[in-house]
Amino acid sequence: MVFHWRRRKSPQEKRLKVEELVIPNQFRCPISLDLMKDPVTLSSGITYDRDSIETWLEGGNFTCPVTNQVLRSFDQIPNHSLRKMIQEWGVANRTHGVERIPTPRVPVSEAQVSEVLFRLEDSTRRLNGVGCLELVRQIKKWGGESERDRRCVVANGAISVFSAAFDAFARDSFERNANVLEEILSCMKWMFPIFKHSLDSEAQARLGSDDSLRCLVWFLKCGDLSVKQDSMIALRELLSVGQKQVEALEAIDEVSEVVSGFIKHPICPTITKASLMVIFYLVSSPSSTSVKFKSEFVEMGLVSVLLEVIIHSERSLSEKALGVFDRLCDCEEGREEAYRNALTFPVLVKKILRVSELATQSSVSAMWKLSRNHEENVMVEALQVGLFQKLVLLLQLGCGEETKEKTTELLKLMNPYRAGLECIDSVDFKNLKRSF
């Protein structure tokens, strides 16, 4: 028996074959000049690939790229005949490396989204959990099909409608409406990143109501992993755009313990990062409420936990932990707790110029705040771990004005204690480059 072995062609060889093959001009998109996969025709009568023309229109253009005519409408009509011809051509030339062109899904329209959202509002008013769950899952299905569909859903006001639904069902009962509340949070998770400021005042008021906040905290305590993740992300997004919710959270029992628990006992990197941001917003509020939260987090031993996180975590997580650590050093209890920990000064000095510009700012700021207490002891210990050399190097490389002022002040404070105390070998300047 004779076996014939055929070597599989590499992607580079396939691309070369496609380039050698002449693609008919009518199959090429006039914008990208690539083979069209989802041809659509505009009111001007010219056909384009859907992705290319949508990018053109989203850029604020109102004309046809080929004819330069002002478009009477932005409707994109699928050109099924041309698509079938392109698919047939692709099958006939697959030996030349042309990949199979699948039949594209028809994107959701604004009218479809508006209709479903209108029905969802009606189901919310009647507290129809079954009907609401069905409509939310329909929106969720659209969101899973393409980025274009997700943008269409959010652009038609889905976040405001979902926030109102969440508030209504949370006010009615957490336990009885748990399924629909979980589905709403699951959908909102992918809505948040699409528009940075998608939470308008109405959505903030609904999602930030007492009932909604209590429901989110309840999910953090009782939900499964995915629900906890969705709840923490929602809480992070809510606090990032409004400070009123910080005061509302103060009235909820165990909120500090619940949020800090995900830092002490991490179960998921996404939850840990979101938890650090939630804590950062809680302790950064200009209101007096932040003072209470700082004291609570310090009493729970978060200072020591943060130092461990900074040491053992990747850059993004370490940066967030440094930001929270710096905020906790605003209060007297936080500074005392940090001073008593033997890791504080070595860790803060090590992270300067090693993680990111923001991490460097937080490290310098924390050291500057610690110098208020036990100035002589702090300066001596800082010199021993090489802070003076790091700060001189930071000034040479450049930094923000606020960081520059704190760095200069720290150098002046350390200068009287330099004689015989500097640990020159503690910093390796060889090949040191700015990490941001």
GROMACS .gro file of C-alpha atoms in nm:
model
  436
    1MET     CA    1   0.000   0.000   0.000
    2VAL     CA    2   0.138   0.338  -0.101
    3PHE     CA    3   0.063   0.646   0.113
    4HIS     CA    4   0.074   0.990  -0.045
    5TRP     CA    5   0.168   1.271   0.191
    6ARG     CA    6   0.051   1.621   0.105
    7ARG     CA    7   0.208   1.913   0.285
    8ARG     CA    8  -0.042   2.166   0.423
    9LYS     CA    9   0.007   2.511   0.279
   10SER     CA   10   0.114   2.784   0.518
   11PRO     CA   11  -0.096   3.104   0.558
   12GLN     CA   12   0.181   3.296   0.377
   13GLU     CA   13   0.156   3.065   0.076
   14LYS     CA   14  -0.223   3.102   0.074
   15ARG     CA   15  -0.196   3.480   0.076
   16LEU     CA   16   0.051   3.470  -0.212
   17LYS     CA   17  -0.192   3.262  -0.416
   18VAL     CA   18  -0.478   3.500  -0.342
   19GLU     CA   19  -0.261   3.794  -0.447
   20GLU     CA   20  -0.172   3.616  -0.773
   21LEU     CA   21  -0.542   3.555  -0.840
   22VAL     CA   22  -0.714   3.845  -1.012
   23ILE     CA   23  -1.023   3.953  -0.814
   24PRO     CA   24  -1.295   4.095  -1.041
   25ASN     CA   25  -1.338   4.468  -0.989
   26GLN     CA   26  -1.712   4.435  -0.924
   27PHE     CA   27  -1.629   4.210  -0.626
   28ARG     CA   28  -1.402   4.468  -0.465
   29CYS     CA   29  -1.521   4.731  -0.216
   30PRO     CA   30  -1.460   5.082  -0.360
   31ILE     CA   31  -1.333   5.196  -0.017
   32SER     CA   32  -1.103   4.916   0.100
   33LEU     CA   33  -1.041   4.760  -0.247
   34ASP     CA   34  -1.069   4.420  -0.076
   35LEU     CA   35  -1.302   4.135  -0.164
   36MET     CA   36  -1.648   4.217  -0.026
   37LYS     CA   37  -1.796   3.976   0.229
   38ASP     CA   38  -2.121   4.158   0.307
   39PRO     CA   39  -2.208   4.384   0.010
   40VAL     CA   40  -2.474   4.650   0.071
   41THR     CA   41  -2.614   4.915  -0.163
   42LEU     CA   42  -2.671   5.280  -0.069
   43SER     CA   43  -2.936   5.520  -0.200
   44SER     CA   44  -2.679   5.640  -0.456
   45GLY     CA   45  -2.683   5.294  -0.617
   46ILE     CA   46  -2.319   5.214  -0.531
   47THR     CA   47  -2.238   4.890  -0.347
   48TYR     CA   48  -1.984   4.873  -0.064
   49ASP     CA   49  -1.872   4.622   0.196
   50ARG     CA   50  -2.085   4.682   0.509
   51ASP     CA   51  -1.793   4.728   0.752
   52SER     CA   52  -1.622   4.983   0.527
   53ILE     CA   53  -1.927   5.199   0.458
   54GLU     CA   54  -2.037   5.193   0.823
   55THR     CA   55  -1.692   5.318   0.925
   56TRP     CA   56  -1.726   5.593   0.662
   57LEU     CA   57  -2.069   5.702   0.786
   58GLU     CA   58  -1.974   5.684   1.155
   59GLY     CA   59  -1.689   5.922   1.076
   60GLY     CA   60  -1.947   6.196   1.012
   61ASN     CA   61  -1.961   6.169   0.633
   62PHE     CA   62  -2.296   6.224   0.460
   63THR     CA   63  -2.195   6.161   0.099
   64CYS     CA   64  -2.139   5.859  -0.122
   65PRO     CA   65  -1.760   5.801  -0.141
   66VAL     CA   66  -1.769   5.724  -0.516
   67THR     CA   67  -2.023   5.975  -0.653
   68ASN     CA   68  -1.981   6.237  -0.377
   69GLN     CA   69  -2.360   6.282  -0.377
   70VAL     CA   70  -2.537   6.366  -0.052
   71LEU     CA   71  -2.716   6.051   0.058
   72ARG     CA   72  -3.094   6.077   0.076
   73SER     CA   73  -3.097   5.807   0.344
   74PHE     CA   74  -2.844   5.597   0.531
   75ASP     CA   75  -3.027   5.271   0.467
   76GLN     CA   76  -2.796   4.987   0.365
   77ILE     CA   77  -2.977   4.733   0.147
   78PRO     CA   78  -2.810   4.389   0.131
   79ASN     CA   79  -2.706   4.301  -0.225
   80HIS     CA   80  -2.791   3.929  -0.216
   81SER     CA   81  -2.728   3.868  -0.587
   82LEU     CA   82  -2.376   4.008  -0.571
   83ARG     CA   83  -2.304   3.823  -0.246
   84LYS     CA   84  -2.405   3.490  -0.403
   85MET     CA   85  -2.184   3.562  -0.704
   86ILE     CA   86  -1.889   3.637  -0.472
   87GLN     CA   87  -1.953   3.316  -0.275
   88GLU     CA   88  -1.971   3.109  -0.595
   89TRP     CA   89  -1.651   3.271  -0.719
   90GLY     CA   90  -1.484   3.190  -0.387
   91VAL     CA   91  -1.586   2.821  -0.406
   92ALA     CA   92  -1.461   2.797  -0.764
   93ASN     CA   93  -1.123   2.943  -0.664
   94ARG     CA   94  -1.068   2.775  -0.329
   95THR     CA   95  -0.771   2.586  -0.477
   96HIS     CA   96  -0.607   2.927  -0.510
   97GLY     CA   97  -0.636   2.992  -0.137
   98VAL     CA   98  -0.966   3.183  -0.131
   99GLU     CA   99  -1.137   3.117   0.203
  100ARG     CA  100  -1.504   3.029   0.222
  101ILE     CA  101  -1.723   3.339   0.257
  102PRO     CA  102  -2.009   3.268   0.500
  103THR     CA  103  -2.353   3.420   0.460
  104PRO     CA  104  -2.357   3.723   0.698
  105ARG     CA  105  -2.623   3.776   0.958
  106VAL     CA  106  -2.865   4.059   0.895
  107PRO     CA  107  -2.778   4.330   1.152
  108VAL     CA  108  -3.042   4.452   1.392
  109SER     CA  109  -3.216   4.776   1.298
  110GLU     CA  110  -3.294   5.076   1.516
  111ALA     CA  111  -3.665   5.009   1.472
  112GLN     CA  112  -3.628   4.655   1.608
  113VAL     CA  113  -3.431   4.774   1.909
  114SER     CA  114  -3.678   5.055   1.983
  115GLU     CA  115  -3.971   4.816   1.966
  116VAL     CA  116  -3.815   4.567   2.208
  117LEU     CA  117  -3.713   4.843   2.450
  118PHE     CA  118  -4.067   4.986   2.438
  119ARG     CA  119  -4.210   4.643   2.524
  120LEU     CA  120  -3.949   4.606   2.799
  121GLU     CA  121  -4.060   4.934   2.955
  122ASP     CA  122  -4.421   4.814   2.945
  123SER     CA  123  -4.328   4.481   3.110
  124THR     CA  124  -4.134   4.671   3.376
  125ARG     CA  125  -4.433   4.890   3.462
  126ARG     CA  126  -4.647   4.578   3.505
  127LEU     CA  127  -4.364   4.393   3.689
  128ASN     CA  128  -4.405   4.112   3.437
  129GLY     CA  129  -4.092   3.912   3.518
  130VAL     CA  130  -4.147   3.642   3.256
  131GLY     CA  131  -4.207   3.889   2.974
  132CYS     CA  132  -3.918   4.108   3.084
  133LEU     CA  133  -3.682   3.809   3.099
  134GLU     CA  134  -3.773   3.710   2.744
  135LEU     CA  135  -3.710   4.062   2.610
  136VAL     CA  136  -3.381   4.099   2.798
  137ARG     CA  137  -3.260   3.772   2.650
  138GLN     CA  138  -3.350   3.898   2.303
  139ILE     CA  139  -3.132   4.205   2.362
  140LYS     CA  140  -2.859   3.978   2.498
  141LYS     CA  141  -2.872   3.767   2.183
  142TRP     CA  142  -2.827   4.076   1.964
  143GLY     CA  143  -2.536   4.187   2.180
  144GLY     CA  144  -2.361   3.856   2.122
  145GLU     CA  145  -2.381   3.875   1.743
  146SER     CA  146  -2.162   4.173   1.655
  147GLU     CA  147  -2.007   4.496   1.780
  148ARG     CA  148  -2.228   4.687   1.537
  149ASP     CA  149  -2.543   4.542   1.697
  150ARG     CA  150  -2.416   4.624   2.045
  151ARG     CA  151  -2.360   4.986   1.947
  152CYS     CA  152  -2.706   5.001   1.794
  153VAL     CA  153  -2.864   4.870   2.116
  154VAL     CA  154  -2.682   5.119   2.339
  155ALA     CA  155  -2.737   5.414   2.102
  156ASN     CA  156  -3.113   5.366   2.133
  157GLY     CA  157  -3.114   5.421   2.510
  158ALA     CA  158  -3.092   5.063   2.634
  159ILE     CA  159  -2.893   5.150   2.948
  160SER     CA  160  -3.163   5.388   3.078
  161VAL     CA  161  -3.436   5.129   3.013
  162PHE     CA  162  -3.234   4.851   3.176
  163SER     CA  163  -3.149   5.069   3.477
  164ALA     CA  164  -3.518   5.148   3.529
  165ALA     CA  165  -3.607   4.779   3.501
  166PHE     CA  166  -3.337   4.682   3.750
  167ASP     CA  167  -3.458   4.943   3.999
  168ALA     CA  168  -3.823   4.836   3.964
  169PHE     CA  169  -3.762   4.463   4.011
  170ALA     CA  170  -3.509   4.523   4.291
  171ARG     CA  171  -3.765   4.736   4.474
  172ASP     CA  172  -4.021   4.459   4.438
  173SER     CA  173  -3.807   4.170   4.568
  174PHE     CA  174  -3.444   4.056   4.531
  175GLU     CA  175  -3.515   3.688   4.581
  176ARG     CA  176  -3.832   3.658   4.374
  177ASN     CA  177  -3.688   3.849   4.077
  178ALA     CA  178  -3.331   3.718   4.099
  179ASN     CA  179  -3.335   3.562   3.750
  180VAL     CA  180  -3.443   3.874   3.563
  181LEU     CA  181  -3.211   4.095   3.772
  182GLU     CA  182  -2.916   3.869   3.690
  183GLU     CA  183  -2.995   3.880   3.317
  184ILE     CA  184  -3.020   4.259   3.324
  185LEU     CA  185  -2.676   4.287   3.488
  186SER     CA  186  -2.530   4.040   3.240
  187CYS     CA  187  -2.647   4.258   2.949
  188MET     CA  188  -2.536   4.585   3.105
  189LYS     CA  189  -2.183   4.449   3.148
  190TRP     CA  190  -2.114   4.474   2.774
  191MET     CA  191  -2.307   4.800   2.739
  192PHE     CA  192  -2.083   5.002   2.974
  193PRO     CA  193  -1.759   5.003   2.766
  194ILE     CA  194  -1.929   5.110   2.439
  195PHE     CA  195  -1.995   5.469   2.545
  196LYS     CA  196  -1.778   5.609   2.819
  197HIS     CA  197  -2.051   5.840   2.948
  198SER     CA  198  -2.347   5.615   2.869
  199LEU     CA  199  -2.487   5.645   3.223
  200ASP     CA  200  -2.698   5.959   3.199
  201SER     CA  201  -2.856   6.125   3.501
  202GLU     CA  202  -3.170   5.913   3.478
  203ALA     CA  203  -2.975   5.588   3.457
  204GLN     CA  204  -2.755   5.697   3.748
  205ALA     CA  205  -3.061   5.773   3.960
  206ARG     CA  206  -3.223   5.437   3.881
  207LEU     CA  207  -2.916   5.215   3.911
  208GLY     CA  208  -2.793   5.418   4.207
  209SER     CA  209  -3.118   5.406   4.407
  210ASP     CA  210  -3.115   5.256   4.755
  211ASP     CA  211  -3.298   4.945   4.634
  212SER     CA  212  -3.063   4.893   4.341
  213LEU     CA  213  -2.752   4.938   4.552
  214ARG     CA  214  -2.880   4.699   4.818
  215CYS     CA  215  -2.953   4.446   4.546
  216LEU     CA  216  -2.600   4.479   4.405
  217VAL     CA  217  -2.447   4.424   4.749
  218TRP     CA  218  -2.681   4.129   4.806
  219PHE     CA  219  -2.560   3.972   4.480
  220LEU     CA  220  -2.199   4.028   4.589
  221LYS     CA  221  -2.272   3.829   4.904
  222CYS     CA  222  -2.504   3.559   4.769
  223GLY     CA  223  -2.460   3.532   4.392
  224ASP     CA  224  -2.249   3.289   4.192
  225LEU     CA  225  -1.919   3.390   4.031
  226SER     CA  226  -2.063   3.544   3.714
  227VAL     CA  227  -2.327   3.741   3.906
  228LYS     CA  228  -2.069   3.872   4.151
  229GLN     CA  229  -1.854   3.982   3.860
  230ASP     CA  230  -2.143   4.159   3.684
  231SER     CA  231  -2.251   4.328   4.010
  232MET     CA  232  -1.902   4.454   4.089
  233ILE     CA  233  -1.859   4.592   3.737
  234ALA     CA  234  -2.195   4.770   3.761
  235LEU     CA  235  -2.096   4.917   4.099
  236ARG     CA  236  -1.761   5.032   3.958
  237GLU     CA  237  -1.922   5.203   3.658
  238LEU     CA  238  -2.182   5.367   3.879
  239LEU     CA  239  -1.928   5.512   4.123
  240SER     CA  240  -1.703   5.631   3.841
  241VAL     CA  241  -1.962   5.883   3.718
  242GLY     CA  242  -2.137   5.993   4.036
  243GLN     CA  243  -2.051   6.057   4.402
  244LYS     CA  244  -2.405   6.054   4.543
  245GLN     CA  245  -2.397   5.676   4.548
  246VAL     CA  246  -2.097   5.681   4.785
  247GLU     CA  247  -2.315   5.839   5.054
  248ALA     CA  248  -2.595   5.592   4.978
  249LEU     CA  249  -2.357   5.297   5.019
  250GLU     CA  250  -2.260   5.422   5.365
  251ALA     CA  251  -2.606   5.327   5.491
  252ILE     CA  252  -2.573   4.967   5.366
  253ASP     CA  253  -2.442   4.725   5.628
  254GLU     CA  254  -2.125   4.527   5.559
  255VAL     CA  255  -2.052   4.696   5.226
  256SER     CA  256  -1.689   4.766   5.326
  257GLU     CA  257  -1.642   4.411   5.449
  258VAL     CA  258  -1.796   4.260   5.135
  259VAL     CA  259  -1.589   4.464   4.889
  260SER     CA  260  -1.260   4.426   5.078
  261GLY     CA  261  -1.325   4.052   5.105
  262PHE     CA  262  -1.259   4.013   4.731
  263ILE     CA  263  -0.913   4.168   4.785
  264LYS     CA  264  -0.828   3.951   5.086
  265HIS     CA  265  -0.963   3.632   4.927
  266PRO     CA  266  -0.949   3.681   4.548
  267ILE     CA  267  -1.169   3.454   4.336
  268CYS     CA  268  -1.134   3.616   3.994
  269PRO     CA  269  -0.888   3.875   3.850
  270THR     CA  270  -1.174   4.077   3.696
  271ILE     CA  271  -1.353   4.099   4.032
  272THR     CA  272  -1.032   4.189   4.212
  273LYS     CA  273  -0.957   4.477   3.973
  274ALA     CA  274  -1.316   4.605   3.987
  275SER     CA  275  -1.313   4.579   4.369
  276LEU     CA  276  -0.998   4.789   4.392
  277MET     CA  277  -1.158   5.056   4.174
  278VAL     CA  278  -1.476   5.052   4.387
  279ILE     CA  279  -1.266   5.097   4.702
  280PHE     CA  280  -1.068   5.374   4.532
  281TYR     CA  281  -1.389   5.565   4.453
  282LEU     CA  282  -1.522   5.510   4.806
  283VAL     CA  283  -1.211   5.652   4.972
  284SER     CA  284  -1.162   5.932   4.716
  285SER     CA  285  -1.498   6.101   4.761
  286PRO     CA  286  -1.473   6.469   4.859
  287SER     CA  287  -1.752   6.420   5.113
  288SER     CA  288  -1.700   6.324   5.476
  289THR     CA  289  -1.824   5.975   5.390
  290SER     CA  290  -1.481   5.882   5.254
  291VAL     CA  291  -1.328   5.939   5.599
  292LYS     CA  292  -1.554   5.671   5.744
  293PHE     CA  293  -1.469   5.427   5.467
  294LYS     CA  294  -1.094   5.488   5.509
  295SER     CA  295  -1.113   5.412   5.880
  296GLU     CA  296  -1.315   5.097   5.818
  297PHE     CA  297  -1.076   4.963   5.553
  298VAL     CA  298  -0.774   5.034   5.772
  299GLU     CA  299  -0.936   4.856   6.069
  300MET     CA  300  -1.001   4.555   5.844
  301GLY     CA  301  -0.627   4.524   5.777
  302LEU     CA  302  -0.645   4.635   5.414
  303VAL     CA  303  -0.311   4.820   5.429
  304SER     CA  304  -0.113   4.498   5.475
  305VAL     CA  305  -0.325   4.316   5.219
  306LEU     CA  306  -0.260   4.587   4.960
  307LEU     CA  307   0.116   4.559   5.010
  308GLU     CA  308   0.095   4.187   4.937
  309VAL     CA  309  -0.111   4.258   4.626
  310ILE     CA  310   0.143   4.517   4.508
  311ILE     CA  311   0.428   4.268   4.549
  312HIS     CA  312   0.275   3.963   4.383
  313SER     CA  313   0.042   4.104   4.115
  314GLU     CA  314   0.082   4.208   3.754
  315ARG     CA  315   0.119   4.572   3.657
  316SER     CA  316  -0.246   4.669   3.615
  317LEU     CA  317  -0.347   4.523   3.950
  318SER     CA  318  -0.038   4.663   4.123
  319GLU     CA  319  -0.114   5.011   3.987
  320LYS     CA  320  -0.470   5.004   4.123
  321ALA     CA  321  -0.354   4.872   4.462
  322LEU     CA  322  -0.097   5.154   4.488
  323GLY     CA  323  -0.371   5.407   4.417
  324VAL     CA  324  -0.586   5.273   4.701
  325PHE     CA  325  -0.283   5.250   4.934
  326ASP     CA  326  -0.204   5.617   4.868
  327ARG     CA  327  -0.561   5.718   4.953
  328LEU     CA  328  -0.557   5.521   5.279
  329CYS     CA  329  -0.244   5.714   5.379
  330ASP     CA  330  -0.459   6.030   5.390
  331CYS     CA  331  -0.588   5.935   5.734
  332GLU     CA  332  -0.384   5.912   6.054
  333GLU     CA  333  -0.475   5.547   6.115
  334GLY     CA  334  -0.369   5.452   5.763
  335ARG     CA  335  -0.029   5.618   5.796
  336GLU     CA  336   0.035   5.453   6.133
  337GLU     CA  337  -0.058   5.112   5.995
  338ALA     CA  338   0.166   5.161   5.693
  339TYR     CA  339   0.457   5.278   5.911
  340ARG     CA  340   0.432   4.968   6.130
  341ASN     CA  341   0.455   4.735   5.830
  342ALA     CA  342   0.816   4.645   5.743
  343LEU     CA  343   0.729   4.604   5.374
  344THR     CA  344   0.600   4.957   5.320
  345PHE     CA  345   0.919   5.144   5.235
  346PRO     CA  346   1.097   4.871   5.031
  347VAL     CA  347   0.783   4.807   4.826
  348LEU     CA  348   0.702   5.172   4.756
  349VAL     CA  349   1.061   5.250   4.657
  350LYS     CA  350   1.081   4.945   4.432
  351LYS     CA  351   0.766   5.038   4.240
  352ILE     CA  352   0.890   5.388   4.151
  353LEU     CA  353   0.970   5.388   3.776
  354ARG     CA  354   0.894   5.016   3.755
  355VAL     CA  355   0.519   4.987   3.689
  356SER     CA  356   0.367   5.295   3.527
  357GLU     CA  357   0.357   5.673   3.558
  358LEU     CA  358   0.041   5.653   3.770
  359ALA     CA  359   0.199   5.393   3.999
  360THR     CA  360   0.505   5.616   4.041
  361GLN     CA  361   0.280   5.911   4.133
  362SER     CA  362   0.098   5.700   4.394
  363SER     CA  363   0.424   5.567   4.543
  364VAL     CA  364   0.579   5.913   4.575
  365SER     CA  365   0.255   6.056   4.715
  366ALA     CA  366   0.231   5.779   4.977
  367MET     CA  367   0.594   5.834   5.084
  368TRP     CA  368   0.532   6.207   5.107
  369LYS     CA  369   0.227   6.152   5.330
  370LEU     CA  370   0.419   5.907   5.552
  371SER     CA  371   0.687   6.170   5.609
  372ARG     CA  372   0.433   6.369   5.815
  373ASN     CA  373   0.461   6.111   6.093
  374HIS     CA  374   0.793   6.010   6.250
  375GLU     CA  375   0.987   6.226   6.005
  376GLU     CA  376   1.334   6.126   6.121
  377ASN     CA  377   1.261   5.753   6.133
  378VAL     CA  378   1.081   5.762   5.798
  379MET     CA  379   1.364   5.951   5.626
  380VAL     CA  380   1.632   5.722   5.769
  381GLU     CA  381   1.449   5.409   5.655
  382ALA     CA  382   1.375   5.560   5.316
  383LEU     CA  383   1.743   5.640   5.266
  384GLN     CA  384   1.843   5.287   5.361
  385VAL     CA  385   1.626   5.136   5.087
  386GLY     CA  386   1.751   5.375   4.818
  387LEU     CA  387   1.472   5.632   4.791
  388PHE     CA  388   1.708   5.928   4.744
  389GLN     CA  389   1.864   5.786   4.427
  390LYS     CA  390   1.525   5.689   4.285
  391LEU     CA  391   1.385   6.037   4.337
  392VAL     CA  392   1.688   6.206   4.178
  393LEU     CA  393   1.647   5.977   3.877
  394LEU     CA  394   1.274   6.056   3.864
  395LEU     CA  395   1.347   6.429   3.844
  396GLN     CA  396   1.595   6.367   3.563
  397LEU     CA  397   1.346   6.162   3.362
  398GLY     CA  398   1.062   6.407   3.424
  399CYS     CA  399   0.726   6.383   3.601
  400GLY     CA  400   0.408   6.582   3.666
  401GLU     CA  401   0.415   6.909   3.857
  402GLU     CA  402   0.248   6.772   4.170
  403THR     CA  403   0.479   6.470   4.181
  404LYS     CA  404   0.777   6.698   4.115
  405GLU     CA  405   0.687   6.917   4.415
  406LYS     CA  406   0.650   6.616   4.646
  407THR     CA  407   0.974   6.465   4.516
  408THR     CA  408   1.164   6.788   4.577
  409GLU     CA  409   1.024   6.817   4.929
  410LEU     CA  410   1.119   6.457   5.010
  411LEU     CA  411   1.474   6.514   4.885
  412LYS     CA  412   1.505   6.820   5.110
  413LEU     CA  413   1.377   6.623   5.409
  414MET     CA  414   1.622   6.337   5.347
  415ASN     CA  415   1.927   6.553   5.285
  416PRO     CA  416   2.019   6.610   5.654
  417TYR     CA  417   2.023   6.233   5.720
  418ARG     CA  418   2.227   6.126   5.417
  419ALA     CA  419   2.568   6.098   5.577
  420GLY     CA  420   2.658   5.732   5.616
  421LEU     CA  421   2.303   5.607   5.566
  422GLU     CA  422   2.255   5.580   5.190
  423CYS     CA  423   2.237   5.235   5.046
  424ILE     CA  424   2.405   5.303   4.711
  425ASP     CA  425   2.396   4.939   4.600
  426SER     CA  426   2.022   4.909   4.653
  427VAL     CA  427   1.943   5.063   4.315
  428ASP     CA  428   2.076   4.921   3.991
  429PHE     CA  429   2.102   5.208   3.744
  430LYS     CA  430   2.245   4.993   3.465
  431ASN     CA  431   2.018   4.978   3.162
  432LEU     CA  432   1.739   5.145   3.362
  433LYS     CA  433   1.478   5.284   3.129
  434ARG     CA  434   1.156   5.467   3.188
  435SER     CA  435   0.876   5.208   3.200
  436PHE     CA  436   0.599   5.432   3.069
   0.00000   0.00000   0.00000
